[in-house]
C-alpha atoms as one frame of an Amber mdcrd trajectory, in Angstrom:
protein
   0.000   0.000   0.000   1.413   3.403  -0.929  -1.481   5.619  -2.049  -2.269
   8.315   0.532  -5.372  10.454  -0.001  -6.576  13.629   1.696  -8.640  16.724
   0.808  -7.264  19.166  -1.759  -6.834  21.799   0.962  -6.446  21.335   4.722
  -6.305  24.400   6.982  -5.403  23.976  10.647  -4.688  26.306  13.549  -6.479
  29.154  15.303  -6.741  31.284  12.148  -7.726  28.374   9.914 -11.184  29.653
   9.031  -9.974  33.141   8.085  -7.213  31.660   5.944  -9.614  29.245   4.252
 -12.218  31.839   3.242 -10.637  32.817  -0.117 -10.544  29.140  -1.076 -14.111
  28.544   0.059 -15.594  31.507  -1.795 -13.733  30.476  -4.933 -15.453  27.082
  -4.732 -19.065  27.892  -3.800 -21.865  30.202  -4.883 -24.904  28.986  -2.959
 -23.832  26.522  -0.246 -26.086  24.484   2.005 -24.732  24.611   5.551 -25.474
  21.293   7.260 -25.490  21.429  11.045 -27.454  20.708  14.228 -29.762  22.622
  16.559 -27.031  23.554  19.049 -24.274  24.622  16.681 -26.636  26.688  14.536
 -27.065  29.083  17.497 -23.370  29.233  18.388 -20.774  32.009  17.938 -18.940
  29.646  15.575 -21.900  29.638  13.195 -22.257  33.399  13.488 -18.614  33.795
  12.480 -18.932  31.419   9.524 -22.094  33.016   8.151 -20.718  36.535   8.663
 -17.510  35.584   6.877 -19.416  34.171   3.931 -21.769  37.146   3.684 -18.835
  39.556   3.689 -17.770  37.760   0.510 -21.304  38.021  -0.943 -22.071  34.358
  -0.313 -25.573  33.835   1.124 -25.867  30.275   2.387 -28.975  28.194   3.031
 -28.916  26.644   6.522 -30.208  23.123   7.221 -30.071  22.362  10.954 -31.948
  19.068  10.851 -29.130  16.829  12.074 -30.292  15.875  15.555 -28.062  13.226
  17.091 -26.376  10.641  14.931 -27.648  10.954  11.341 -30.368   8.795   9.862
 -31.433   8.140   6.294 -34.534  10.260   6.977 -32.386  13.265   7.928 -30.388
  12.859   4.729 -33.585  12.830   2.660 -34.659  16.088   4.304 -31.240  17.581
   3.661 -31.406  16.710  -0.022 -34.802  18.434  -0.226 -33.370  21.566   1.422
 -30.448  21.519  -1.033 -32.698  21.336  -4.064 -35.317  23.820  -2.824 -32.573
  26.290  -1.957 -30.966  26.018  -5.385 -27.655  25.109  -3.778 -24.460  24.129
  -5.566 -22.241  22.981  -2.670 -22.251  21.891   0.970 -20.571  23.076   4.159
 -20.739  20.709   7.114 -20.333  22.444  10.477 -20.270  20.608  13.807 -19.269
  17.185  15.042 -19.053  14.021  13.011 -22.808  13.807  12.500 -23.195  17.027
  10.469 -19.962  16.337   8.589 -21.008  12.787   7.692 -24.434  14.136   6.748
 -23.014  16.810   4.456 -21.109  14.117   2.574 -24.138  11.839   2.345 -26.392
  14.690   1.195 -23.822  15.619  -1.450 -23.873  12.073  -2.758 -27.662  11.791
  -2.818 -28.111  15.034  -4.741 -26.593  13.138  -7.655 -27.285   9.442  -7.120
 -30.582   7.729  -7.918 -32.671   5.667  -5.533 -32.421   5.447  -1.753 -29.312
   5.929   0.337 -29.797   2.353   1.599 -29.038   1.160  -1.938 -25.427   2.238
  -1.444 -24.644   0.649   1.919 -21.129  -0.775   1.772 -20.668   0.247  -1.853
 -18.074   2.606  -3.260 -19.796   5.823  -4.327 -18.893   7.349  -7.652 -20.205
  10.492  -9.235 -19.632  14.139  -9.987 -20.644  15.301  -6.519 -20.975  18.917
  -5.338 -18.095  20.662  -3.589 -17.881  19.722   0.110 -16.311  21.882   2.828
 -15.988  20.371   6.315 -15.566  22.473   9.457 -15.445  20.434  12.690 -16.368
  21.874  16.085 -15.189  18.788  17.974 -11.849  16.985  18.025 -12.494  13.378
  17.253 -14.292  11.956  14.271 -11.839  13.026  11.563 -14.785  13.126   9.157
 -13.405  16.331   7.680 -10.624  14.343   5.961 -12.211  10.958   5.279 -14.108
   9.422   2.398 -16.544   7.693   4.771 -20.011   8.547   6.013 -21.968   6.522
   8.581 -25.754   6.852   8.365 -28.358   4.868  10.337 -31.135   3.086   8.469
 -34.219   3.627  10.633 -36.094   0.742   9.028 -33.324  -1.872   9.293 -31.726
  -0.738  12.556 -28.217  -0.737  11.115 -25.503   1.830  10.621 -24.726   1.993
   6.921 -21.185   2.714   5.767 -20.889   4.865   2.651 -17.472   5.305   1.093
 -15.749   6.559  -2.010 -15.884   9.928  -3.713 -17.337  11.822  -0.744 -13.978
  13.096   0.506 -14.326  16.796   1.412 -12.560  19.179  -0.927 -11.636  21.630
   1.849 -11.141  20.823   5.545 -10.979  23.661   8.077  -9.696  22.554  11.494
  -9.785  25.581  13.788  -9.194  24.525  17.420 -10.808  27.719  18.701 -14.092
  26.319  17.370 -13.819  23.483  19.936 -13.319  25.631  23.058 -15.949  24.966
  25.692 -17.007  21.639  24.191 -18.793  19.734  27.033 -16.773  17.047  28.867
 -19.045  14.220  27.701 -18.627  15.210  24.044 -14.898  15.782  24.521 -14.540
  12.265  25.936 -16.638  10.650  23.205 -14.945  12.377  20.288 -11.476  12.106
  21.802 -11.823   8.369  22.342 -13.146   8.036  18.806  -9.952   9.663  17.532
  -7.816   7.449  19.773  -9.607   4.391  18.406  -8.994   5.610  14.855  -5.276
   5.971  15.504  -4.724   2.582  17.126  -6.991   0.660  14.746  -5.342   2.192
  11.698  -1.901   1.346  13.085  -2.902  -2.269  13.719  -4.959  -2.752  10.542
  -3.833  -5.204   7.895  -3.832  -2.198   5.544  -1.366  -0.160   7.626   1.639
   1.262   5.791   4.556   3.527   6.737   3.152   6.953   5.795  -0.117   6.304
   7.606   1.802   4.860  10.568   3.538   8.196  11.158   0.224   9.965  11.681
  -1.269   7.090  13.690   1.498   6.908  16.277   1.690  10.674  16.658  -2.080
  10.945  17.085  -2.166   8.187  19.709   0.590   9.871  21.722  -1.059  13.310
  21.557  -4.453  12.002  22.595  -3.063   9.959  25.465  -1.272  13.054  26.754
  -3.820  15.804  26.096  -7.320  14.305  26.153  -7.549  14.232  29.972  -6.705
  17.958  30.087  -9.245  18.858  27.401 -11.824  16.753  29.258 -11.226  18.408
  32.637 -10.950  21.968  31.281 -12.852  22.775  28.106 -10.970  26.053  27.681
  -7.450  24.638  27.991  -6.131  26.147  24.759  -3.029  23.949  24.557  -5.037
  20.764  25.076  -7.655  21.861  22.532  -5.022  22.686  19.923  -3.259  19.367
  20.420  -6.515  17.407  20.308  -7.637  19.122  17.090  -4.330  18.220  15.482
  -4.476  14.662  16.800  -8.021  14.140  15.528  -6.929  15.425  12.120  -3.967
  13.020  12.078  -6.201  10.141  13.146  -8.633  11.022  10.351  -5.795  10.838
   7.839  -4.917   7.353   9.092  -8.373   5.792   8.869  -8.926   7.319   5.451
  -5.923   5.372   4.249  -5.483   2.354   6.541  -9.099   1.788   7.677 -10.678
   0.826  11.005 -10.978  -2.704  12.365 -12.897  -4.774  14.906 -13.747  -2.003
  17.398 -15.621   0.111  14.859 -17.241  -2.964  13.351 -18.680  -3.948  16.730
 -19.400  -0.375  17.835 -21.786   0.581  15.029 -24.476  -2.022  15.892 -24.457
  -0.878  19.535 -25.035   2.677  18.364 -27.775   1.666  15.966 -29.755  -0.458
  18.445 -28.972   1.116  21.827 -28.204   4.700  20.796 -24.851   4.934  22.559
 -22.745   7.806  21.159 -20.252   6.382  18.700 -17.065   7.388  20.512 -18.381
   6.085  23.830 -19.308   2.692  22.384 -15.836   2.494  20.825 -14.285   3.157
  24.218 -16.537   0.591  25.929 -15.230  -2.048  23.506 -11.640  -1.062  22.864
  -9.804  -2.950  25.611 -11.565  -6.288  25.081 -11.452  -6.044  21.284  -7.806
  -5.076  21.008  -6.749  -7.585  23.681  -8.321 -10.181  21.406  -6.630  -8.761
  18.305  -3.201  -8.605  19.963  -3.098 -12.321  20.755  -0.821 -14.021  18.264
   0.175 -10.716  16.625   1.536  -8.494  19.408   4.205  -6.501  17.548   2.042
  -3.600  16.367   0.340  -3.307  19.742   3.751  -3.406  21.408   4.795  -0.405
  19.313   1.788   1.465  20.701   2.582   0.441  24.265   6.079   1.846  23.892
   4.866   5.011  22.159   2.499   5.734  25.060   5.278   5.244  27.591   3.901
   2.048  29.083   6.937   0.024  28.001  10.413   0.482  26.568  12.713  -1.222
  24.093  13.814  -3.740  26.727  10.251  -4.938  27.241   9.113  -7.975  25.265
   6.478  -7.479  22.601   3.900  -9.452  24.567   4.482  -7.392  27.717   4.513
  -4.131  25.744   1.224  -5.065  24.060  -0.270  -5.722  27.499   1.074  -2.328
  28.608  -0.798  -0.700  25.729  -4.068  -2.215  26.968  -3.319  -0.945  30.491
  -2.634   2.556  29.138  -5.867   2.451  27.167  -7.868   1.356  30.197  -6.274
   4.161  32.224  -7.252   6.724  29.562 -10.844   5.457  29.531 -11.025   5.796
  33.303  -9.588   9.325  33.235 -12.318  10.542  30.892 -15.194   8.787  32.595
 -16.048   6.028  30.125 -18.806   3.850  31.637 -19.424   0.154  31.085 -22.436
  -0.809  29.012 -24.444  -1.574  32.151 -23.315   1.604  33.905 -24.586   3.466
  30.844 -28.002   1.944  31.479 -28.183  -0.798  28.876 -30.284  -3.765  29.972
 -28.148  -6.917  29.925 -30.987  -9.228  28.880 -32.007  -7.033  25.930 -28.384
  -6.632  24.886 -27.786 -10.386  24.912 -30.955 -10.928  22.887 -29.514  -8.611
  20.230 -26.058 -10.229  20.067 -26.792 -12.475  17.075 -28.007  -9.518  14.979
 -25.180  -7.255  16.144 -22.531  -9.872  15.391 -23.974 -10.445  11.925 -24.115
  -6.711  11.201 -20.597  -6.168  12.546 -19.079  -8.812  10.271 -21.184  -7.642
   7.323 -19.771  -4.116   7.691 -16.355  -5.416   6.622 -14.401  -3.601   9.326
 -13.547  -6.680  11.454 -11.990  -8.173   8.330  -9.293  -5.492   8.485  -8.125
  -6.752  11.877  -4.601  -8.132  12.181  -6.066 -11.342  13.659  -8.830 -13.273
  11.900 -12.250 -12.474  13.374 -15.234 -14.814  13.094 -18.862 -14.117  13.891
 -18.554 -16.383  16.936 -15.572 -14.345  18.137 -17.681 -11.195  17.911 -20.528
 -12.796  19.856 -18.167 -13.813  22.642 -16.663 -10.325  22.833 -20.143  -8.788
  23.082 -20.908 -11.171  25.970 -17.709 -10.141  27.737 -18.381  -6.414  27.545
 -22.003  -6.618  28.720 -21.032  -8.837  31.655 -18.083  -6.685  32.726
């Protein structure tokens, strides 16, 4: 593997939005801003709209992304795009609005229902997409993936292909004051991206550089961002780490944790980053058995081991570091979160099937069967 893809333009740092404006206005005439009910009222949105209007760009705002996106929300977004006579999209917010902007862009061109494209590679001459995150975690601003829930089927659909944003604007000042619960969820999502990409069967040297650096940054700075939402240094480092982690999954993919996490989100409505964190120690302990070297690298990078430590011990140190990070940012168990054990166990067969069908477990460095997934689900609900 040697092909590394990213948006045409990536702006990062506290002046990123101001620096990106000339590029944005050169690319759009009538954009649809895709966002949620909270962000639409925020100073961040005020700044973005004011900046666009100063350049004689009058956007249409669609704030119908409430929680993790569904196919119904995407349908409504496509309607807003067409009614507004739009020619481009600007996603503003966390991963949900950014994923939605990409999915809406695709469905303004493609025929049929969005469910027709689950797991398929999207191709088409899609509208320009600009992605502006207000959280540090999902990396959606630099990936070709979009995760959308099918309300009818109760699954999280994975769309991929030519929905990579054209311009990504990562301004850490837009993340200041992000609530601790969201900081934890998005930060652990980014951490999961970094470590899964590094241990994926598709990992390669250029992606590895970003993955290791992201994992180290998150391990060091996420607790500070979680405890103090206005810690500028922690916010800057987390925005950079989330960007790096996004680069890695766009090129080396996610593995078993994401594969098992999506069904939990679809059926039990656990925020994506939290469900990742609930699973990560059990899933990666399983993956490390028989193939510890990559996990050992992570254990050493996080400071849990050194070059004198064996690979098996260093891999175990990585799991201990990961568990420590989860504890520091308040990650609950499934039962502590309020999920009924009996209902969860009744859903295991469906979740295991959906997890394997997503394809992500197949990227794991150790072979994963449907029975393996079922057993891991049983372990995490009984913990």
